[in-house]
Amino acid sequence: SAEAIDRIVIIGGGISGLSSAFYLQREAERQGRKLQLTIVDEAPVLGGKINTLQRDGFVIEKGPDSFLARKQAIIDLAKELGLEDELTATNPAAKKTYIMHNRKLHAMPPGLVLGIPTEIAPFMKTSLLSLGGKLRAVMDLFMPAKPAVGDESLGGFLERRVGTQVMRRIAEPLLAGIYAGDLKKLSLKATFPQFGDSERKHGSLIKGMMHNRKATAAAAKGKAQGTTFLTFKKGLTTLVRSLDQELGGAERRLGVKVTEINKAASGYTLKLADGETLEADRIVVTAPAFAAAKLLEPLVACEELKEIRYVSVANVVMAFDKKTFGLDFDGSGFVVPRSEGLHITACTWTSNKWLHTSPDDKVLLRCYVGHSEDQESVKLPDDQLVAAVRKDIRETMGITAEPIFTEITRLNHSMPQYPVGHIEKMQSLRSRLKTELPGVWVTGAAFDGVGLPDCIRQGKEAAAELYSVSN
Ligand code: FAD
């Protein structure tokens, strides 16, 4: 290397940017390289979408609240950060989840995995579907597999294999928490590739998911059995804080936006909104696709990034006194299909699902608002938003108690919608960047998975990628 020091700037201090930084630092140490790392974020604090609020003995997540336990990248990171003891699982007594149908809560039949039945007997008993809907779903067991094609829409695939009722009444509301999207517009390959794999390998979605479930159960033997979700006892910001501490050597520019990237004689310069200029040999861009596109567009074609639509969502957290609440929960909450015509898309019985979040004599609820076809509710003024949510929980659960407090969080343009063909599009974008902007790597929730573990894995990949670029 001509220069003794690698100057790397990371745009975005969310989990993708912080993980990139952490693994870059580790890789530099391993290779004995000198690294000058700078993290720039327009927000005044690190963490991006991760945002835990501690209030009156409650642990309130305003963004993500937990993660899939079977995804290794986040478990590995927690271990590397010495945070294993901080992890906590969902209340084992709150396993039940409900789905609304005709304004009533129906228990989710046992064996549903991502909305797909893996146990036929309880599925045939559910009151969520008509007999015709159930028979249509199990036809999947006998229908021939479609010859392997490229990508298709998640909704189209589900409709084709298990029918419209399962898609609209079960899968869409369950998956809404992840994408808030229109399943008919989301890429199958980029969201749930295991569904397509099931059809190809087992000739049936249901058979494939049955097989996966057995394999997962076998692999989980001896580990935390039955836990699907984990979080940190003091909230997800535990992870952010710990990463922040580990990145002692990195410089932070918080509360300031990167407004421009330019090519320099050697490497790049980045212009910040406060007028300052940073120099970099390499850049990791973890900003949302629309923000990344703004920065890269003057230098390289990036239509693919502009094609990724973002949905806005909001959530309303409400705290109550147990004494006046008047309701006991026997599960973790419920999800609401769009056809129900409510403002809320889901309601988590947080104090029951996550025992660490609330004092024993209190109740905590979190209601979600907004999806791809409802971008109006999220714009309601605070008082109207709270009134709409309270009306929904009064009409569906009979809750009339006055909350002790409410916390509203609006996440504008926060949920990326991977379009059909997403994976190929991102590959072609990246290969274009490789030749036209060497040393610039784009990653994060817009690319290869929105879940926290996926973002961490992508951060690790970013580090490997940047340090494999010859220099
Ligand atoms: P972000 O967290 O968005 O970070 C990008 C950062 O870039 C931001 O901080 C932004 O300020 C900064 N930035 C943008 N442009 C610029 C610029 N020009 N200059 C400087 N800085 C810039 N995942 C789960 O695993 N479990 C969950 O329970 C879960 N729940 C969710 C609930 C909601 C409401 C939402 C919105 C998401 C949820 N997710 C969940 C998904 C997960 O939270 C996100 O995908 C993940 O946090 C994204 O991390 P990121 O670092 O890629 O992006």
GROMACS .gro file of C-alpha atoms and ligand atoms in nm, residues 11-18 40-43 45-50 62-68 74 177-178 229 236 253 256-259 286-288 291-292 295 311 313-315 366 368 411 414-416 443-446 449-455 458, ligand 1:
model
  116
   11ILE     CA    1  -2.208   0.704   0.618
   12GLY     CA    2  -2.478   0.616   0.870
   13GLY     CA    3  -2.442   0.515   1.234
   14GLY     CA    4  -2.732   0.268   1.244
   15ILE     CA    5  -2.670  -0.100   1.313
   16SER     CA    6  -2.532  -0.154   0.960
   17GLY     CA    7  -2.281   0.129   0.991
   18LEU     CA    8  -2.177   0.038   1.345
   40VAL     CA    9  -2.098   1.031   0.997
   41ASP     CA   10  -2.467   1.044   1.082
   42GLU     CA   11  -2.712   1.325   1.033
   43ALA     CA   12  -2.890   1.223   1.351
   45VAL     CA   13  -2.715   1.004   1.826
   46LEU     CA   14  -2.591   0.667   1.702
   47GLY     CA   15  -2.826   0.375   1.647
   48GLY     CA   16  -3.037   0.475   1.347
   49LYS     CA   17  -3.374   0.302   1.376
   50ILE     CA   18  -3.277   0.148   1.710
   62LYS     CA   19  -3.959   0.305   1.961
   63GLY     CA   20  -3.806   0.121   1.665
   64PRO     CA   21  -3.716  -0.249   1.642
   65ASP     CA   22  -3.786  -0.446   1.959
   66SER     CA   23  -3.626  -0.790   1.917
   67PHE     CA   24  -3.463  -1.024   1.672
   68LEU     CA   25  -3.483  -1.379   1.543
   74ILE     CA   26  -2.631  -1.104   1.605
  177GLY     CA   27  -4.445  -0.627   1.081
  178ILE     CA   28  -4.136  -0.677   0.869
  229PHE     CA   29  -3.716  -1.403   1.959
  236LEU     CA   30  -3.166  -0.276   2.200
  253ARG     CA   31  -1.948   1.326   1.320
  256VAL     CA   32  -2.431   1.640   1.034
  257LYS     CA   33  -2.531   1.511   0.695
  258VAL     CA   34  -2.306   1.403   0.411
  259THR     CA   35  -2.424   1.614   0.118
  286THR     CA   36  -2.540   0.255   0.482
  287ALA     CA   37  -2.797   0.532   0.434
  288PRO     CA   38  -3.145   0.432   0.313
  291ALA     CA   39  -3.046   0.892   0.049
  292ALA     CA   40  -2.767   0.675  -0.093
  295LEU     CA   41  -2.515   1.091  -0.296
  311VAL     CA   42  -4.319   0.285   0.351
  313VAL     CA   43  -4.511   0.366   0.974
  314ALA     CA   44  -4.587   0.493   1.321
  315ASN     CA   45  -4.639   0.329   1.654
  366ARG     CA   46  -4.766  -0.111   2.150
  368TYR     CA   47  -4.861  -0.023   1.494
  411LEU     CA   48  -4.077   0.642   1.127
  414SER     CA   49  -3.846   0.359   0.712
  415MET     CA   50  -3.947   0.027   0.560
  416PRO     CA   51  -3.773  -0.065   0.233
  443THR     CA   52  -2.498  -0.184   0.214
  444GLY     CA   53  -2.758  -0.188   0.492
  445ALA     CA   54  -3.127  -0.259   0.526
  446ALA     CA   55  -3.198  -0.167   0.164
  449GLY     CA   56  -3.230  -0.825   0.466
  450VAL     CA   57  -3.396  -0.568   0.691
  451GLY     CA   58  -3.369  -0.758   1.021
  452LEU     CA   59  -3.103  -0.651   1.270
  453PRO     CA   60  -2.910  -0.981   1.230
  454ASP     CA   61  -2.909  -0.933   0.852
  455CYS     CA   62  -2.777  -0.579   0.890
  458GLN     CA   63  -2.394  -0.716   0.600
  472FAD     P1   64  -3.068   0.292   0.972
  472FAD     O1   65  -3.088   0.246   1.109
  472FAD     O2   66  -3.176   0.360   0.901
  472FAD     O3   67  -2.938   0.383   0.971
  472FAD     C1   68  -2.903   0.463   0.861
  472FAD     C2   69  -2.847   0.591   0.916
  472FAD     O4   70  -2.800   0.672   0.808
  472FAD     C3   71  -2.948   0.677   0.990
  472FAD     O5   72  -2.908   0.692   1.124
  472FAD     C4   73  -2.950   0.809   0.913
  472FAD     O6   74  -2.961   0.921   0.999
  472FAD     C5   75  -2.816   0.807   0.843
  472FAD     N1   76  -2.811   0.887   0.720
  472FAD     C6   77  -2.893   0.881   0.614
  472FAD     N2   78  -2.854   0.967   0.519
  472FAD     C7   79  -2.742   1.027   0.565
  472FAD     C8   80  -2.653   1.125   0.512
  472FAD     N3   81  -2.670   1.177   0.388
  472FAD     N4   82  -2.549   1.165   0.588
  472FAD     C9   83  -2.530   1.113   0.711
  472FAD     N5   84  -2.611   1.020   0.765
  472FAD    C10   85  -2.715   0.977   0.693
  472FAD     N6   86  -3.566  -0.546   1.271
  472FAD    C11   87  -3.555  -0.650   1.357
  472FAD     O7   88  -3.464  -0.731   1.345
  472FAD     N7   89  -3.644  -0.665   1.460
  472FAD    C12   90  -3.747  -0.578   1.481
  472FAD     O8   91  -3.821  -0.593   1.577
  472FAD    C13   92  -3.764  -0.472   1.389
  472FAD     N8   93  -3.865  -0.384   1.405
  472FAD    C14   94  -3.870  -0.274   1.327
  472FAD    C15   95  -3.969  -0.180   1.351
  472FAD    C16   96  -3.975  -0.064   1.276
  472FAD    C17   97  -4.081   0.036   1.306
  472FAD    C18   98  -3.879  -0.042   1.173
  472FAD    C19   99  -3.881   0.083   1.092
  472FAD    C20  100  -3.782  -0.136   1.148
  472FAD    C21  101  -3.776  -0.253   1.224
  472FAD     N9  102  -3.679  -0.351   1.201
  472FAD    C22  103  -3.668  -0.457   1.285
  472FAD    C23  104  -3.577  -0.333   1.095
  472FAD    C24  105  -3.447  -0.274   1.149
  472FAD     O9  106  -3.474  -0.191   1.257
  472FAD    C25  107  -3.377  -0.191   1.041
  472FAD    O10  108  -3.374  -0.259   0.918
  472FAD    C26  109  -3.233  -0.160   1.082
  472FAD    O11  110  -3.230  -0.100   1.209
  472FAD    C27  111  -3.170  -0.070   0.977
  472FAD    O12  112  -3.037  -0.040   1.012
  472FAD     P2  113  -2.945   0.040   0.912
  472FAD    O13  114  -2.821   0.072   0.985
  472FAD    O14  115  -2.933  -0.036   0.784
  472FAD    O15  116  -3.026   0.170   0.876
   0.00000   0.00000   0.00000
